[in-house]
CSV table of C-alpha atoms in Angstrom, one decimal:
chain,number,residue,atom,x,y,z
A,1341,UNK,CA,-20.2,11.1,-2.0
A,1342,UNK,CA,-23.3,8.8,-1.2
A,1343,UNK,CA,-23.1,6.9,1.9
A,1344,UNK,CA,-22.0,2.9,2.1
A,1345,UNK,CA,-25.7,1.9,3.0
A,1346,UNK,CA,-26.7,4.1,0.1
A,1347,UNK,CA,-24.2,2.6,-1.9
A,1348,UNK,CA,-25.0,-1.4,-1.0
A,1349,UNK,CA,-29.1,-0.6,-1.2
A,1350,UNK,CA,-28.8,1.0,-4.9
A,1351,UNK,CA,-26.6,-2.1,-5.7
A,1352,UNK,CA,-28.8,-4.5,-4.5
A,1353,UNK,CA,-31.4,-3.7,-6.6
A,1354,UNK,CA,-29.1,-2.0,-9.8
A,1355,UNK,CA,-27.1,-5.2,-10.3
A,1356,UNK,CA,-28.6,-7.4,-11.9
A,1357,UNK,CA,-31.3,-5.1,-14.4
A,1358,UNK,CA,-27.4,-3.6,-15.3
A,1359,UNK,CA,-26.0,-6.8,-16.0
A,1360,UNK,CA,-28.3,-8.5,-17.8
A,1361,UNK,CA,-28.8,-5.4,-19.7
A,1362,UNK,CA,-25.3,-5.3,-20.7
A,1363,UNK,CA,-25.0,-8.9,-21.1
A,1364,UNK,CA,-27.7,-9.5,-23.6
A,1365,UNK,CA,-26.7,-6.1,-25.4
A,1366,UNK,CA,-23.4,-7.7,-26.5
A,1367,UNK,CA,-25.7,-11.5,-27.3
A,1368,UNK,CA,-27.8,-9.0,-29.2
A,1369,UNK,CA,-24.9,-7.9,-31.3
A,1370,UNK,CA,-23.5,-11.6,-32.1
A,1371,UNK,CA,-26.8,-12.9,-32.6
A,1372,UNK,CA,-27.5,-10.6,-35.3
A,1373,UNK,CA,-24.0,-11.0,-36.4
A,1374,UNK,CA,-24.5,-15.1,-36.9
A,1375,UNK,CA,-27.6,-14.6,-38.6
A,1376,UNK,CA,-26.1,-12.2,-41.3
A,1377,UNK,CA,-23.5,-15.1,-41.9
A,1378,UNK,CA,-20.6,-13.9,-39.3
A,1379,UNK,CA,-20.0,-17.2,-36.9
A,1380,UNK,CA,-17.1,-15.0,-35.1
A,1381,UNK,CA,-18.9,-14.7,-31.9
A,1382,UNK,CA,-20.4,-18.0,-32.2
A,1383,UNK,CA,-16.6,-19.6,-32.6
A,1384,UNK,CA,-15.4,-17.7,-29.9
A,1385,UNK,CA,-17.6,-18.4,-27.6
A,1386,UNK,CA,-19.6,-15.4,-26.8
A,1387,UNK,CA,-23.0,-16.1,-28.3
A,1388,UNK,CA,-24.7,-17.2,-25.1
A,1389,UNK,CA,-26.2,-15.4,-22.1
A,1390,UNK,CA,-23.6,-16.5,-19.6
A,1391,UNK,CA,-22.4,-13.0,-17.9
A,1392,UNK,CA,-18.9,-14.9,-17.4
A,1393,UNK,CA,-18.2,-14.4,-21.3
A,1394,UNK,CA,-19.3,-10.7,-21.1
A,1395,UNK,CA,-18.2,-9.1,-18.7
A,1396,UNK,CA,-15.5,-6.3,-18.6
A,1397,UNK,CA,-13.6,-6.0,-15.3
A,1398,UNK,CA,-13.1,-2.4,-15.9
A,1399,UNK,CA,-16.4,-1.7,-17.8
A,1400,UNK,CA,-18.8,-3.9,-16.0
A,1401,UNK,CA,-17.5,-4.1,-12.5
A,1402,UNK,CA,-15.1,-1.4,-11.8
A,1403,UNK,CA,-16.6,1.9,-13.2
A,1404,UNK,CA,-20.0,1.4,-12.7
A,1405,UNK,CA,-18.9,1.0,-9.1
A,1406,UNK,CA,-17.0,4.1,-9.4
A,1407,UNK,CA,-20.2,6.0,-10.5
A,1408,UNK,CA,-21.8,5.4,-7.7
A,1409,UNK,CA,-19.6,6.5,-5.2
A,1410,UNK,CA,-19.1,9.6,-6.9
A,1411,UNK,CA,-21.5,12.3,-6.9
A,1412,UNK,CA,-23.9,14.0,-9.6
A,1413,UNK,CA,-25.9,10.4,-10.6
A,1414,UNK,CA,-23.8,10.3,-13.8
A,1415,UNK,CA,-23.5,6.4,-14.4
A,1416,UNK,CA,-21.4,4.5,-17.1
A,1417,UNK,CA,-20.3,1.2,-17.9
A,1418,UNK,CA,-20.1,-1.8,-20.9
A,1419,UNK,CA,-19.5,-5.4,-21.0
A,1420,UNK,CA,-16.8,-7.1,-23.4
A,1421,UNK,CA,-17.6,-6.5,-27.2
A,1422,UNK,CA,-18.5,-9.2,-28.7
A,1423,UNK,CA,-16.1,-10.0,-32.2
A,1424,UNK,CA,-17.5,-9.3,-35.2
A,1425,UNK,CA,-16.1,-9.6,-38.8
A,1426,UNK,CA,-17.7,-7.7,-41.9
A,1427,UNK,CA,-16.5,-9.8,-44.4
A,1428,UNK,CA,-18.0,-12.7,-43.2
A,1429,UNK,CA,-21.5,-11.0,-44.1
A,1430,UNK,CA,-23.5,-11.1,-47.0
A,1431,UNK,CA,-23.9,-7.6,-47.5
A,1432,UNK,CA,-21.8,-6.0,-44.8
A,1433,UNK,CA,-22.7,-2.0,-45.2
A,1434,UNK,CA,-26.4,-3.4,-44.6
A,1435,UNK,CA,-25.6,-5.7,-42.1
A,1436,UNK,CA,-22.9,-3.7,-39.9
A,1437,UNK,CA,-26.1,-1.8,-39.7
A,1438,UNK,CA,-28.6,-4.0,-38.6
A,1439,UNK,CA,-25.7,-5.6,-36.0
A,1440,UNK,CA,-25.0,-2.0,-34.4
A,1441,UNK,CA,-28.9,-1.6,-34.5
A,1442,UNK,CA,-29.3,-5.4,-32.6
A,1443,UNK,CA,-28.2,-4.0,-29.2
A,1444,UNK,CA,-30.2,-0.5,-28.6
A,1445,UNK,CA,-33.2,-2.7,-29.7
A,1446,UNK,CA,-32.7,-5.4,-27.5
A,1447,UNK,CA,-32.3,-2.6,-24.7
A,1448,UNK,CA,-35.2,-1.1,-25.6
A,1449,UNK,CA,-37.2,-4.5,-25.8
A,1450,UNK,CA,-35.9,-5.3,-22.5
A,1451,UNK,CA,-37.2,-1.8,-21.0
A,1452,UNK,CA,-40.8,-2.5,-22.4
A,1453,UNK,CA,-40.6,-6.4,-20.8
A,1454,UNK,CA,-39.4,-4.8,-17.5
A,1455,UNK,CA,-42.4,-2.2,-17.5
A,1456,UNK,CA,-44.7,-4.6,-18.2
A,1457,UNK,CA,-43.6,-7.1,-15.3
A,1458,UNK,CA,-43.7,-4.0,-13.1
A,1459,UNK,CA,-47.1,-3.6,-14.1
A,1460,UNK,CA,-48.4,-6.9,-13.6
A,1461,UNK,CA,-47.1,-7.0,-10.3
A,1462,UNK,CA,-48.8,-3.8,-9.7
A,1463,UNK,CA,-51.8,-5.5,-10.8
A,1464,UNK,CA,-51.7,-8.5,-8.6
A,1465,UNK,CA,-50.7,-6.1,-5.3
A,1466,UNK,CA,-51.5,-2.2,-5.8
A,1467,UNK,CA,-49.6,-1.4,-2.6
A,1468,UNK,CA,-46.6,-1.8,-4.4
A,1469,UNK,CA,-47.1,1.3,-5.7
A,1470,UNK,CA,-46.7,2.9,-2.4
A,1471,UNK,CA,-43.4,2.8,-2.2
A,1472,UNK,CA,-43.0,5.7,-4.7
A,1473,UNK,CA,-45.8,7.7,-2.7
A,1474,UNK,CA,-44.2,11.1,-0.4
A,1475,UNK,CA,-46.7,10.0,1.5
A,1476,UNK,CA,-45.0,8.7,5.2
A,1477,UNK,CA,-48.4,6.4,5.7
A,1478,UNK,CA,-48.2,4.0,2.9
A,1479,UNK,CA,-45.1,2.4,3.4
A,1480,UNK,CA,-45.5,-1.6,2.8
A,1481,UNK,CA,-46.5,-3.8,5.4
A,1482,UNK,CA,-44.1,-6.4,6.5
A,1483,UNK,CA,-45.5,-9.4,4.3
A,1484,UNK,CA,-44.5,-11.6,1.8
A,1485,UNK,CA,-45.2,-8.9,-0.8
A,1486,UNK,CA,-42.6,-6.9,0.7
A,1487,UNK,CA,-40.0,-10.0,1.2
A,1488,UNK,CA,-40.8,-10.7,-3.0
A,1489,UNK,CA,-43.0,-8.6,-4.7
A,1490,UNK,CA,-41.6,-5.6,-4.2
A,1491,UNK,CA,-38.1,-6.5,-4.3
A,1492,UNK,CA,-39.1,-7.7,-8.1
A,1493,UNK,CA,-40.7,-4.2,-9.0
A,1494,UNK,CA,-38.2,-1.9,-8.0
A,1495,UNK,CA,-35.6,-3.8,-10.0
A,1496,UNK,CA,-38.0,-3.7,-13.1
A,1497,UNK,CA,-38.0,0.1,-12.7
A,1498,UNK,CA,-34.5,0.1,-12.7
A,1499,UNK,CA,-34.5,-2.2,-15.4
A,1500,UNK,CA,-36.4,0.6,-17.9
A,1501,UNK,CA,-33.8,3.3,-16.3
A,1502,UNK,CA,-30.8,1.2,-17.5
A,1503,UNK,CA,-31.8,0.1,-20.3
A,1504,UNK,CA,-33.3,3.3,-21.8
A,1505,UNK,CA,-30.1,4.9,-21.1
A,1506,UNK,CA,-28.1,2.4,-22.2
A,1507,UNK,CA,-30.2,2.5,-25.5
A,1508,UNK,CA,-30.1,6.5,-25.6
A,1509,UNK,CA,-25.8,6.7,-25.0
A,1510,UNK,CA,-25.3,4.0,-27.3
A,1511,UNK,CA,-27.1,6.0,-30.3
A,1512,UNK,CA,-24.8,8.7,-30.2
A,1513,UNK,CA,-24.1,9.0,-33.8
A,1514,UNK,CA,-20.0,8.7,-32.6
A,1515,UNK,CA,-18.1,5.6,-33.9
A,1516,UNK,CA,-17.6,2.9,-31.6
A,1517,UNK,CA,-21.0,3.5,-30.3
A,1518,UNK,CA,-23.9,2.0,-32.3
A,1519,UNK,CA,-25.2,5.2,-33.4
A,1520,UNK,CA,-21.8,5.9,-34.8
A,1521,UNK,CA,-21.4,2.4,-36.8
A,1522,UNK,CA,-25.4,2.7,-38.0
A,1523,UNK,CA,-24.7,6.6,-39.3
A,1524,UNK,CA,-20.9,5.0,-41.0
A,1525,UNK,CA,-23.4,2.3,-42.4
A,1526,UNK,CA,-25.9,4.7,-43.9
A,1527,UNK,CA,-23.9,7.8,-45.4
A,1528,UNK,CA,-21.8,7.5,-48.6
A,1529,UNK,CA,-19.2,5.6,-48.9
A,1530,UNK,CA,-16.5,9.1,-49.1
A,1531,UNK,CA,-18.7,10.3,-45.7
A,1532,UNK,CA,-18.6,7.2,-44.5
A,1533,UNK,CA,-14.9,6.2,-44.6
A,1534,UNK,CA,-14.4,10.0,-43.3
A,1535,UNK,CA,-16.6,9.2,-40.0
A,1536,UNK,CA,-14.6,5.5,-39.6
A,1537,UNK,CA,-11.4,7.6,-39.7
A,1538,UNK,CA,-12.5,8.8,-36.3
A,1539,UNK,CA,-13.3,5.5,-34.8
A,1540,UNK,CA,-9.9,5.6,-33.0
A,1541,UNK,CA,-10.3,8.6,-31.4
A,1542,UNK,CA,-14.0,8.0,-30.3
A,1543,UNK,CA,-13.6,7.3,-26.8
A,1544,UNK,CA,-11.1,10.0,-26.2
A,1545,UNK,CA,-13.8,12.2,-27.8
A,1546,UNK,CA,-16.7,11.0,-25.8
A,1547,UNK,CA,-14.5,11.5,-22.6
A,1548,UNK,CA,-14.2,15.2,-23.5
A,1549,UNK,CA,-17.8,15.5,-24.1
A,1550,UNK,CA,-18.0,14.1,-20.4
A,1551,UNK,CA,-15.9,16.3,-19.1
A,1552,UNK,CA,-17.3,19.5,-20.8
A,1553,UNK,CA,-20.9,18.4,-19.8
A,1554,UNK,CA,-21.4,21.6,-17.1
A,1555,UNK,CA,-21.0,23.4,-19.9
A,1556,UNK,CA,-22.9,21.8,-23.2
A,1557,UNK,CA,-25.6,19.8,-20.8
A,1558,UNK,CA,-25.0,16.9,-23.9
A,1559,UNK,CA,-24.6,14.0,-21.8
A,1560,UNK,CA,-26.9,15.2,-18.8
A,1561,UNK,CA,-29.8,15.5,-21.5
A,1562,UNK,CA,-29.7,11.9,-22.7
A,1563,UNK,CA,-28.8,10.7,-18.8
A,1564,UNK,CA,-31.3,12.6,-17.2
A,1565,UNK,CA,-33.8,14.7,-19.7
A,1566,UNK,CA,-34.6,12.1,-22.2
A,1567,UNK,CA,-33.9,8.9,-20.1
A,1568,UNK,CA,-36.5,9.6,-17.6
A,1569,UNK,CA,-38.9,10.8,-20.2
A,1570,UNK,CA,-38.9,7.8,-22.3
A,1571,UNK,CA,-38.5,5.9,-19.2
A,1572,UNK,CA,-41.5,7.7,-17.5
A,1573,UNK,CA,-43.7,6.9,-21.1
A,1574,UNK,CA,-42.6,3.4,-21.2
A,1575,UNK,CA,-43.6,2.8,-17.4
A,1576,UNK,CA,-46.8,4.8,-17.3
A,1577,UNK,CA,-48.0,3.1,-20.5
A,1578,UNK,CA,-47.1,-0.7,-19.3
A,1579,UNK,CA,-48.9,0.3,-15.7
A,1580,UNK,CA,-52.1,1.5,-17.1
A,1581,UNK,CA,-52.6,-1.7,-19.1
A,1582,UNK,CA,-51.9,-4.1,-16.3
A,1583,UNK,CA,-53.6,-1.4,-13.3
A,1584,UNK,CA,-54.5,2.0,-14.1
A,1585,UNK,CA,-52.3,3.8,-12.0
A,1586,UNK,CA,-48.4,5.0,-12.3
A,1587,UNK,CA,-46.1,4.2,-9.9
């Protein structure tokens, strides 16, 4: 179990790249939603930014607390879904599509902005970049860019963590995730109506996935492997546009 100063310092910096990322993953979804002719959201109050309409007690507050007490850096969480109604749209196979689509691409957007703030700051004070050296010389001097700066660039690092992952485990082609309702949206109607069938069941399923992890490495590949290797290309990407180095 990590330590309570552990504990307090990764929430310092996790909590707000996690909740705006899971915030305006859920406006990404009504947005899309409203524009394809569903006003659900809209009506219901949940197509705005404010975190109040979003969040989930147990999914944005309690679990991803949980997480981090326990050990083996697995993390989870969700805010609210936000309502949505197909037969509202105009074309609802196309547009269930493009509203599942709405929130791993507002994740992903919102890795890519993060990387690139992390590399302007980068550009404007290069030490910053010596908080990620081994090296036990180069830690920042007491200054303002310690006090602001730097504060700033680690959460924009953990901004492109959370949100890459929060991209990656919400394609998983399993309905009520994203991936799920974009693959229902796409197959054949007899395939499709098949894979809504197990919508009910999905988050019993995904829980067994968890569990059988040690043994299938599924979930530890798309948490680990792939998020810090997209995250890793995103970062070292933004950073040699804005400064020529990676962090």
């Amino acid at each position: 179990m990590n330590s309570l100063p552990q504990i307090l310092h990764t929430i310092s910096y996790m909590g707000l790249p996690l909740l705006f990322a899971m915030v305006l993953h859920e406006y990404a979804h009504g947005w899309v939603a409203h524009r394809c002719g569903d006003s659900t959201a809209k009506l219901q109050g949940r197509l705005t930014i404010n975190p109040l309409a979003h969040i989930d007690p147990f999914g944005t507050v309690i679990l991803p607390l949980i997480c981090l007490l326990l050990p083996g850096g697995f993390f989870l969480g969700w805010a609210k879904p936000v309502p949505i109604d197909p037969r509202a749209m105009r074309q609802p196979r196309r547009d269930m599509a493009l509203v599942a689509a709405a929130g791993p691409a507002m994740n992903l957007g919102l890795a890519i902005g993060s990387a690139l703030i992390f590399a302007l700051l980068l550009s404007i004070d290069p030490a910053i970049g010596n908080y990620w050296s081994k090296s036990e010389d180069t830690s920042p001097q007491d200054t303002w860019h310690q006090m602001f700066l730097l504060p700033i660039a680690v959460m924009s690092v953990y901004s492109v963590l959370i949100n890459v992952l929060l991209m990656l485990f919400n394609l998983l082609p399993l309905p009520p995730l994203d991936g799920g309702r974009i693959l229902t949206s796409l197959l054949p109607r007899t395939a499709a109506m098949a894979l809504m069938r197990v919508e009910p069941y999905g988050m019993f399923i995904l829980m067994g996935l968890i569990i059988l992890d040690p043994q299938i490495h599924l979930i530890h590949t798309i948490t680990s492997t792939l998020t810090h290797s997209l995250s890793n290309t995103i970062l070292s990407t933004a950073v040699g546009l804005g400064a020529g180095n990676t962090p």
